[in-house]
Tab-separated table of C-alpha atoms in Angstrom:
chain	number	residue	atom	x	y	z
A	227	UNK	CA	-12.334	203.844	-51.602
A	228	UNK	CA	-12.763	207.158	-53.751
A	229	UNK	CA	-15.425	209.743	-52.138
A	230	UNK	CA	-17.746	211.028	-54.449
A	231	UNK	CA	-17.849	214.438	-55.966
A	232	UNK	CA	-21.712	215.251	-55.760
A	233	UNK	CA	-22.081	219.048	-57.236
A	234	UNK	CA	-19.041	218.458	-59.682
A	235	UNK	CA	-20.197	218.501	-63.622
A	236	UNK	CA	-19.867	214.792	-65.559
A	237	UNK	CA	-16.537	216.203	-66.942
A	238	UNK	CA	-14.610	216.813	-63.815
A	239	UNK	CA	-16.129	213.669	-62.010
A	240	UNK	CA	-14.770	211.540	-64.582
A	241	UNK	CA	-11.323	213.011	-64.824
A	242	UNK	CA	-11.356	212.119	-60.907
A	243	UNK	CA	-12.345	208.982	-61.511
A	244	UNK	CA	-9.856	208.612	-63.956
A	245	UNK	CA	-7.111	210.224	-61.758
A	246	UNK	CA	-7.962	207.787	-59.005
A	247	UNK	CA	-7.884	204.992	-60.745
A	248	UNK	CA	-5.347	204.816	-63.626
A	249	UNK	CA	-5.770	202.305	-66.505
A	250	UNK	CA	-4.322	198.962	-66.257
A	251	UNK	CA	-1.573	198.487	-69.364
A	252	UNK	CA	0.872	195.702	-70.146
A	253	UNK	CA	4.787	196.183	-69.415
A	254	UNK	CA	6.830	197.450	-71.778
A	255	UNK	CA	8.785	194.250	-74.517
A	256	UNK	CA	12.035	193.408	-73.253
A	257	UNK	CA	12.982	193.455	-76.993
A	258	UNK	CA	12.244	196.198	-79.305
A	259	UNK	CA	13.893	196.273	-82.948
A	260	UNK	CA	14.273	200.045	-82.588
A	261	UNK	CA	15.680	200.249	-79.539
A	262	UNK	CA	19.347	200.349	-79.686
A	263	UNK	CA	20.195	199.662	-75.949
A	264	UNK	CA	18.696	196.614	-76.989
A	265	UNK	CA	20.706	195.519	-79.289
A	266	UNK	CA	23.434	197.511	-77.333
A	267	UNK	CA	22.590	194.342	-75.055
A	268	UNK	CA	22.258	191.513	-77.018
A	269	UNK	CA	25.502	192.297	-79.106
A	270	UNK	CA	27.309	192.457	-75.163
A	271	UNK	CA	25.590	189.269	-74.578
A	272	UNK	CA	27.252	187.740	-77.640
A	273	UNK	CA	30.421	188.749	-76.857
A	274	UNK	CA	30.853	187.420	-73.251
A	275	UNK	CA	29.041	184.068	-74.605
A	276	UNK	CA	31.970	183.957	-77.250
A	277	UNK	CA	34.748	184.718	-75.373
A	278	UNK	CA	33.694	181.831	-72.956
A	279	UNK	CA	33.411	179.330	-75.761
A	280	UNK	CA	37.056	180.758	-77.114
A	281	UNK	CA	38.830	180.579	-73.676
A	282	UNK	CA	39.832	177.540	-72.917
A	283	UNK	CA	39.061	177.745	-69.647
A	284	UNK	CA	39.223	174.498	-67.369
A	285	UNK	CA	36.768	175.309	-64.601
A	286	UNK	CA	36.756	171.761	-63.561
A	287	UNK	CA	40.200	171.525	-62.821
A	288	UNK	CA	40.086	174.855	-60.942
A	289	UNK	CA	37.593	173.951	-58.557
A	290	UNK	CA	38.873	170.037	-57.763
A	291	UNK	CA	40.637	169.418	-54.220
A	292	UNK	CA	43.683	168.646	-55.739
A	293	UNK	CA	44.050	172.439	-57.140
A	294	UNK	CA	42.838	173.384	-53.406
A	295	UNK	CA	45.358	171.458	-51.768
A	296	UNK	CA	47.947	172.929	-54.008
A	297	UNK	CA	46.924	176.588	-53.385
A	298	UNK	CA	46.686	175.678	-49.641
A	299	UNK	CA	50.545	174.480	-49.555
A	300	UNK	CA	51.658	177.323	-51.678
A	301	UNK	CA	49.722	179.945	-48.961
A	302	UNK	CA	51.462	177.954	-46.296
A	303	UNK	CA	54.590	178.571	-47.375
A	304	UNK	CA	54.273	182.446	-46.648
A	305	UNK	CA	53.929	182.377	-43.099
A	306	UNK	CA	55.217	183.268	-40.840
A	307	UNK	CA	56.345	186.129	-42.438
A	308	UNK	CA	59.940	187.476	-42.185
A	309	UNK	CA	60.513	190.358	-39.687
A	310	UNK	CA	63.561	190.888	-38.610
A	311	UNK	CA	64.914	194.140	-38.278
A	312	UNK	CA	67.236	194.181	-41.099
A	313	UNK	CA	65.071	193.002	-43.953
A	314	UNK	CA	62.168	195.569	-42.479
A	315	UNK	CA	64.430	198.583	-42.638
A	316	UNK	CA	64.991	196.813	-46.200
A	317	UNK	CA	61.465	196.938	-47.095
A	318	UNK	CA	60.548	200.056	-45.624
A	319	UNK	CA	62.760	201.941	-47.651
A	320	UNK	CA	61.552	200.142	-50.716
A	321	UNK	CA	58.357	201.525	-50.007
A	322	UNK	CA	59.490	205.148	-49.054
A	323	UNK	CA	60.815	204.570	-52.903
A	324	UNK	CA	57.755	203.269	-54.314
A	325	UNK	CA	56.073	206.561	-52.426
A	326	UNK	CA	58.531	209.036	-53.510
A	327	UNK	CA	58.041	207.396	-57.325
A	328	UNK	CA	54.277	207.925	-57.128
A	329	UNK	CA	54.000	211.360	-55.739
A	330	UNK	CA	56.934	213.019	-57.991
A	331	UNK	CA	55.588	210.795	-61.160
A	332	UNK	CA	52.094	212.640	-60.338
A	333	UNK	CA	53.287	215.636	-59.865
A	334	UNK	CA	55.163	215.879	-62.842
A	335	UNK	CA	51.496	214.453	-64.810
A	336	UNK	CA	49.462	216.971	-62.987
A	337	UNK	CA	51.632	220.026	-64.690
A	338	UNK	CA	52.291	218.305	-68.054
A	339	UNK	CA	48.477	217.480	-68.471
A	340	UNK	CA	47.294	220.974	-67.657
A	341	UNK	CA	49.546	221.675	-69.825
A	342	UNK	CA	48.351	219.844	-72.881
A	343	UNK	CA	44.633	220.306	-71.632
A	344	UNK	CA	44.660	223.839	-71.953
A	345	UNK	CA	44.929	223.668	-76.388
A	346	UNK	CA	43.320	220.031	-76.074
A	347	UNK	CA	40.022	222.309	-74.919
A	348	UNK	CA	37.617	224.601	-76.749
A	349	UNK	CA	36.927	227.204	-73.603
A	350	UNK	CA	34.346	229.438	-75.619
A	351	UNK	CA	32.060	228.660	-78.675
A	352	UNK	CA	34.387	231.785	-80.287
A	353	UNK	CA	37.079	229.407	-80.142
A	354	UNK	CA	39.127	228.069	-82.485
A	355	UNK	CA	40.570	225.285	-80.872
A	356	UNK	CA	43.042	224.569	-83.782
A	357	UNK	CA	45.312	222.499	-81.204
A	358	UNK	CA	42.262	220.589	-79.887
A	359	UNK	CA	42.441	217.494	-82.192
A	360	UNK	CA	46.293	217.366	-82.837
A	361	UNK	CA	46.433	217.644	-78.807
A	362	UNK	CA	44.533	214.761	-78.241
A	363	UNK	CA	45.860	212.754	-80.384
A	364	UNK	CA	48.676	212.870	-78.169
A	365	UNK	CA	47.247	212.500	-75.112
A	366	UNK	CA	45.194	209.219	-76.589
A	367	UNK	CA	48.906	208.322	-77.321
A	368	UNK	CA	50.469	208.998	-74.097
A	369	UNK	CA	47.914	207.163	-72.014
A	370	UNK	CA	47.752	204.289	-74.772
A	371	UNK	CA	51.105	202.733	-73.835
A	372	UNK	CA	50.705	201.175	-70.105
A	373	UNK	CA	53.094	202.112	-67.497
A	374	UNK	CA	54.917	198.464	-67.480
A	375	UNK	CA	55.722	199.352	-71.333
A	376	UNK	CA	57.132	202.990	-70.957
A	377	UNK	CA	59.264	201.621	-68.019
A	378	UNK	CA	60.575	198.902	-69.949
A	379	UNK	CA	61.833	201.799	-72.852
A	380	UNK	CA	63.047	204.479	-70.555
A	381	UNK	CA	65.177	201.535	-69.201
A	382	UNK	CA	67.638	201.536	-72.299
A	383	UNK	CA	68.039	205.482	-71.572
A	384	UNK	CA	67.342	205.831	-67.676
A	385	UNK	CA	68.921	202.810	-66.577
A	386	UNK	CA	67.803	200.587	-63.739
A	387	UNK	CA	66.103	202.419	-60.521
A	388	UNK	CA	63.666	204.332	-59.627
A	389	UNK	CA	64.229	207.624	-62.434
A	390	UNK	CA	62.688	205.167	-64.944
A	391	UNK	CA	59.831	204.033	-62.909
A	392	UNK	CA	58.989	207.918	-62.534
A	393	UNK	CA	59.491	209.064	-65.737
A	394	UNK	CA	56.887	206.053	-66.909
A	395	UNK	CA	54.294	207.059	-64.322
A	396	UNK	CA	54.372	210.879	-65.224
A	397	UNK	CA	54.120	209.802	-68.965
A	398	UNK	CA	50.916	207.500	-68.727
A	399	UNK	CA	49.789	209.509	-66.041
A	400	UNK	CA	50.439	212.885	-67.915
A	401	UNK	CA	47.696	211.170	-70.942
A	402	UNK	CA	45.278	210.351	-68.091
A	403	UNK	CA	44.727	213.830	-66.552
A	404	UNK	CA	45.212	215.702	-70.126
A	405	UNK	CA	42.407	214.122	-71.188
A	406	UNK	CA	40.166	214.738	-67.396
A	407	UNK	CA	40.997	218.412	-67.216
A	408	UNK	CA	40.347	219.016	-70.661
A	409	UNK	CA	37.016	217.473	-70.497
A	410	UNK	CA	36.462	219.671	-66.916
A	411	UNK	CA	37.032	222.908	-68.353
A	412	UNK	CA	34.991	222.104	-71.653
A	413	UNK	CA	32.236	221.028	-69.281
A	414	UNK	CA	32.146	224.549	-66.996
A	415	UNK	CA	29.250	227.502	-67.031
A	416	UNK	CA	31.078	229.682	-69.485
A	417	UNK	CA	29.498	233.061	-68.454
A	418	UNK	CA	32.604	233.928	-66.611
A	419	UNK	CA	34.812	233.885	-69.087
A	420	UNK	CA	32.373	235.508	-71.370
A	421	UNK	CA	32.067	238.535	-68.986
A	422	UNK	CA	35.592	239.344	-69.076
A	423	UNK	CA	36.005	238.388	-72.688
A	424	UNK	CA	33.769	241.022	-73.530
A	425	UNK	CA	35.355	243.692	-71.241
A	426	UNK	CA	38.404	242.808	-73.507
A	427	UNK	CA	40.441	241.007	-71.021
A	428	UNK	CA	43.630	238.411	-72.543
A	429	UNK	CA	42.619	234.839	-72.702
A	430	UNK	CA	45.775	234.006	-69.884
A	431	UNK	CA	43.638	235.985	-67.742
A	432	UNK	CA	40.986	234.343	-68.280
A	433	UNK	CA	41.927	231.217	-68.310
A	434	UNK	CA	43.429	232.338	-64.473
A	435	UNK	CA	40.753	234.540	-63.067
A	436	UNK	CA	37.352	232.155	-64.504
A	437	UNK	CA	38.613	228.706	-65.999
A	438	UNK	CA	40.640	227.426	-63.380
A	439	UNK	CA	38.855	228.572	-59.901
A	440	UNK	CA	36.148	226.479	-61.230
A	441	UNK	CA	37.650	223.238	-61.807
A	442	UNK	CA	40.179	223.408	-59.054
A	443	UNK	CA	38.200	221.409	-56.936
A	444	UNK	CA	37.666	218.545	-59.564
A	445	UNK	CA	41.290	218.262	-60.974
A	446	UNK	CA	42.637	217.974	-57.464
A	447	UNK	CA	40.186	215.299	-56.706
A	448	UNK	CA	41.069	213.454	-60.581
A	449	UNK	CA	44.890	214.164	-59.311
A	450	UNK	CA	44.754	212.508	-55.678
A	451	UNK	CA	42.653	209.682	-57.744
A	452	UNK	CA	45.492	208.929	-59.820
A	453	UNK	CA	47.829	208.866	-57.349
A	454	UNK	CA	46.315	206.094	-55.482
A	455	UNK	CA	46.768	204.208	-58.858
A	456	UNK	CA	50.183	205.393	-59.250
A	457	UNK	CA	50.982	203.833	-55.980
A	458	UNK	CA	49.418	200.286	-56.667
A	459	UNK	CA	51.302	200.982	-60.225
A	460	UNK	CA	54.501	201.994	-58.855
A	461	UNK	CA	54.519	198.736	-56.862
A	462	UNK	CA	54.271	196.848	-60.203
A	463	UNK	CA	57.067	198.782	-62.408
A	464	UNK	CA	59.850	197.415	-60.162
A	465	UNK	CA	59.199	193.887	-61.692
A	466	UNK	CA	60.732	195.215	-64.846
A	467	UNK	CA	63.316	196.834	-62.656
A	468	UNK	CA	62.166	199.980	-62.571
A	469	UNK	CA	62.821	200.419	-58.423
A	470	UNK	CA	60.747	200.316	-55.581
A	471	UNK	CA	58.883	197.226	-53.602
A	472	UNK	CA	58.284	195.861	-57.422
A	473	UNK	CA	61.943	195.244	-57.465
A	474	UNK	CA	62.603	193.536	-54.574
A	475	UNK	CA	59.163	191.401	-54.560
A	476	UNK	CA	60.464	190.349	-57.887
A	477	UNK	CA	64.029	189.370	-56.550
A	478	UNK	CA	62.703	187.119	-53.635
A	479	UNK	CA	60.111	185.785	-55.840
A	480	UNK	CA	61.780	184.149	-58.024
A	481	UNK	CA	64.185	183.087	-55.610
A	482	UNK	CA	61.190	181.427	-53.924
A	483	UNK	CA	61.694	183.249	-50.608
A	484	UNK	CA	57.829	182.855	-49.636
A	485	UNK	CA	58.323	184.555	-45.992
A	486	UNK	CA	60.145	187.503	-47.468
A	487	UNK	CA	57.482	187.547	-50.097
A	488	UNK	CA	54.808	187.861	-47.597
A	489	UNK	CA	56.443	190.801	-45.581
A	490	UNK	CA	56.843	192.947	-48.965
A	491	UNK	CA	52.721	191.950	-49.495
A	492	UNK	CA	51.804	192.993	-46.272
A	493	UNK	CA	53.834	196.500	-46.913
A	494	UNK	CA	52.206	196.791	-50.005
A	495	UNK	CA	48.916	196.492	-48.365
A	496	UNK	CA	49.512	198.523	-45.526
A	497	UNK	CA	51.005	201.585	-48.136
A	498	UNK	CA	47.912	201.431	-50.397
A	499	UNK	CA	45.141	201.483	-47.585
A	500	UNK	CA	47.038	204.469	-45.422
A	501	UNK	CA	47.218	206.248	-49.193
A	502	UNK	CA	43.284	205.253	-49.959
A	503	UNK	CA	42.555	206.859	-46.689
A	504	UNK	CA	44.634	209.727	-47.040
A	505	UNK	CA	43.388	210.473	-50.440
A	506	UNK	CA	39.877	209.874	-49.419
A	507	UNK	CA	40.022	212.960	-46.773
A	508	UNK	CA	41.435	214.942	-48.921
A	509	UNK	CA	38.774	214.344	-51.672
A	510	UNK	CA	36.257	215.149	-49.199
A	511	UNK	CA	37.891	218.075	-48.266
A	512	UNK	CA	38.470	219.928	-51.333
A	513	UNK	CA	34.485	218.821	-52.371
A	514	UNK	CA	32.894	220.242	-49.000
């Protein structure tokens, strides 16, 4: 219940009244001709309706007992899982390997793609940037060919093990952060740099002393992000013998050892959530 104003003029009573109580008016249309998230929507809408009606997908058959049994056998065959001490030193190694792949392939990405981000970047509006399309046109092409793919080339010239695995996780990798930093350091307060462009400092001194103490933080964070992929990756490229737990879960696979399978799972599992958590400090850390 509204008080009234008694020595306020007509005009400033009203407004009150109006303030207090706000016209009633109708929602918005969910559907507006001009609106282009709208039809942003309703072309998505298509596309997921068409793709089920293309797919010939057999829910039925997926959801019926017999297809429940089946899974239930095949589950049953993994346990109990093998753990003797040989074949755990075996798979412990393996994922030392796996490790060692991700971290070096990583490293080497981190260095390459500041590398390429540095001309893939315009760091002033007086820039250039002659190298800034050409540059990412490379990058787009580097992180355009998935990791499985790169591994399966640098085979022919790397050989089996865990130096092609690498190599294929810096390349993809090196695409990925290229393109991350380069969008950082576009995306900083450029009065820095400005300041000691204008006192006529070099642009490596720049690029040293105002560029990169201000997106440290952030391409540490978009590096320790990609290496938890790179570890879950890493894991996969030994199916195309590229090293690693990939190799061996693809040996005893399709040899149908099921309890061995389940040990180099459970490894997998256990590397990827220490590395999540790991990561995850260290994210926090560098962002306090």
């Amino acid at each position: 219940m509204t008080m009234p104003i008694p020595d306020a003029p007509p005009v400033v009573r009203t407004f009150a009244q109006e303030a207090a109580n706000p016209p009633w008016r109708l929602p918005p249309p969910l559907f507006n001709a001009r609106c282009r998230a709208c039809w942003f929507t309703a072309g998505l809408l298509v596309l997921v309706v068409a793709s089920f009606v293309s797919l010939e997908l057999d829910w039925v058959a997926f959801a019926s007992m017999e297809a429940a049994r089946s899974m239930g056998r095949f589950l049953a065959e993994f346990f109990p899982p093998d753990l003797s001490p040989l074949f755990v030193n075996k798979v412990a190694w393996a994922a030392w390997e796996t490790l060692a792949m991700s971290a070096l392939g990583t490293a080497i990405a981190a260095v390459l793609g500041l590398a390429l981000a540095v001309p893939a970047s315009r760091m002033s509006a007086q820039d250039p940037a002659w190298l800034r399309s050409p540059t990412r046109w490379l990058l787009n092409a580097l992180r355009a060919i998935p990791e499985l793919v790169w591994a399966a080339l640098l085979l022919i010239s790397a050989g089996l093990g865990p130096m092609a695995g690498t190599l294929a996780l810096a390349l993809h990798t090196s695409g990925v952060l290229g393109r991350l930093f380069a969008e950082a350091m576009e995306n900083i307060p450029t009065g820095p740099g400005d300041v000691l462009r204008t006192q006529g400092v070099g642009p490596l001194r720049v690029f040293f002393y105002a560029t990169l103490p201000q997106v440290l933080p952030q391409l540490m964070s978009y590096m320790l992000y990609r290496w938890e992929n790179n570890i879950r990756a890493a894991a996969v490229l030994g199916v195309v013998g590229a090293g690693g737990l990939g190799q061996l879960l693809s040996f005893h696979m399709g040899l149908f050892h099921m309890n061995k399978t389940a040990t180099i799972l459970a490894a997998m599992l256990l590397m990827v959530a220490c590395v999540d958590a790991l990561s995850f400090a260290a994210r926090r850390w560098l962002t306090r």
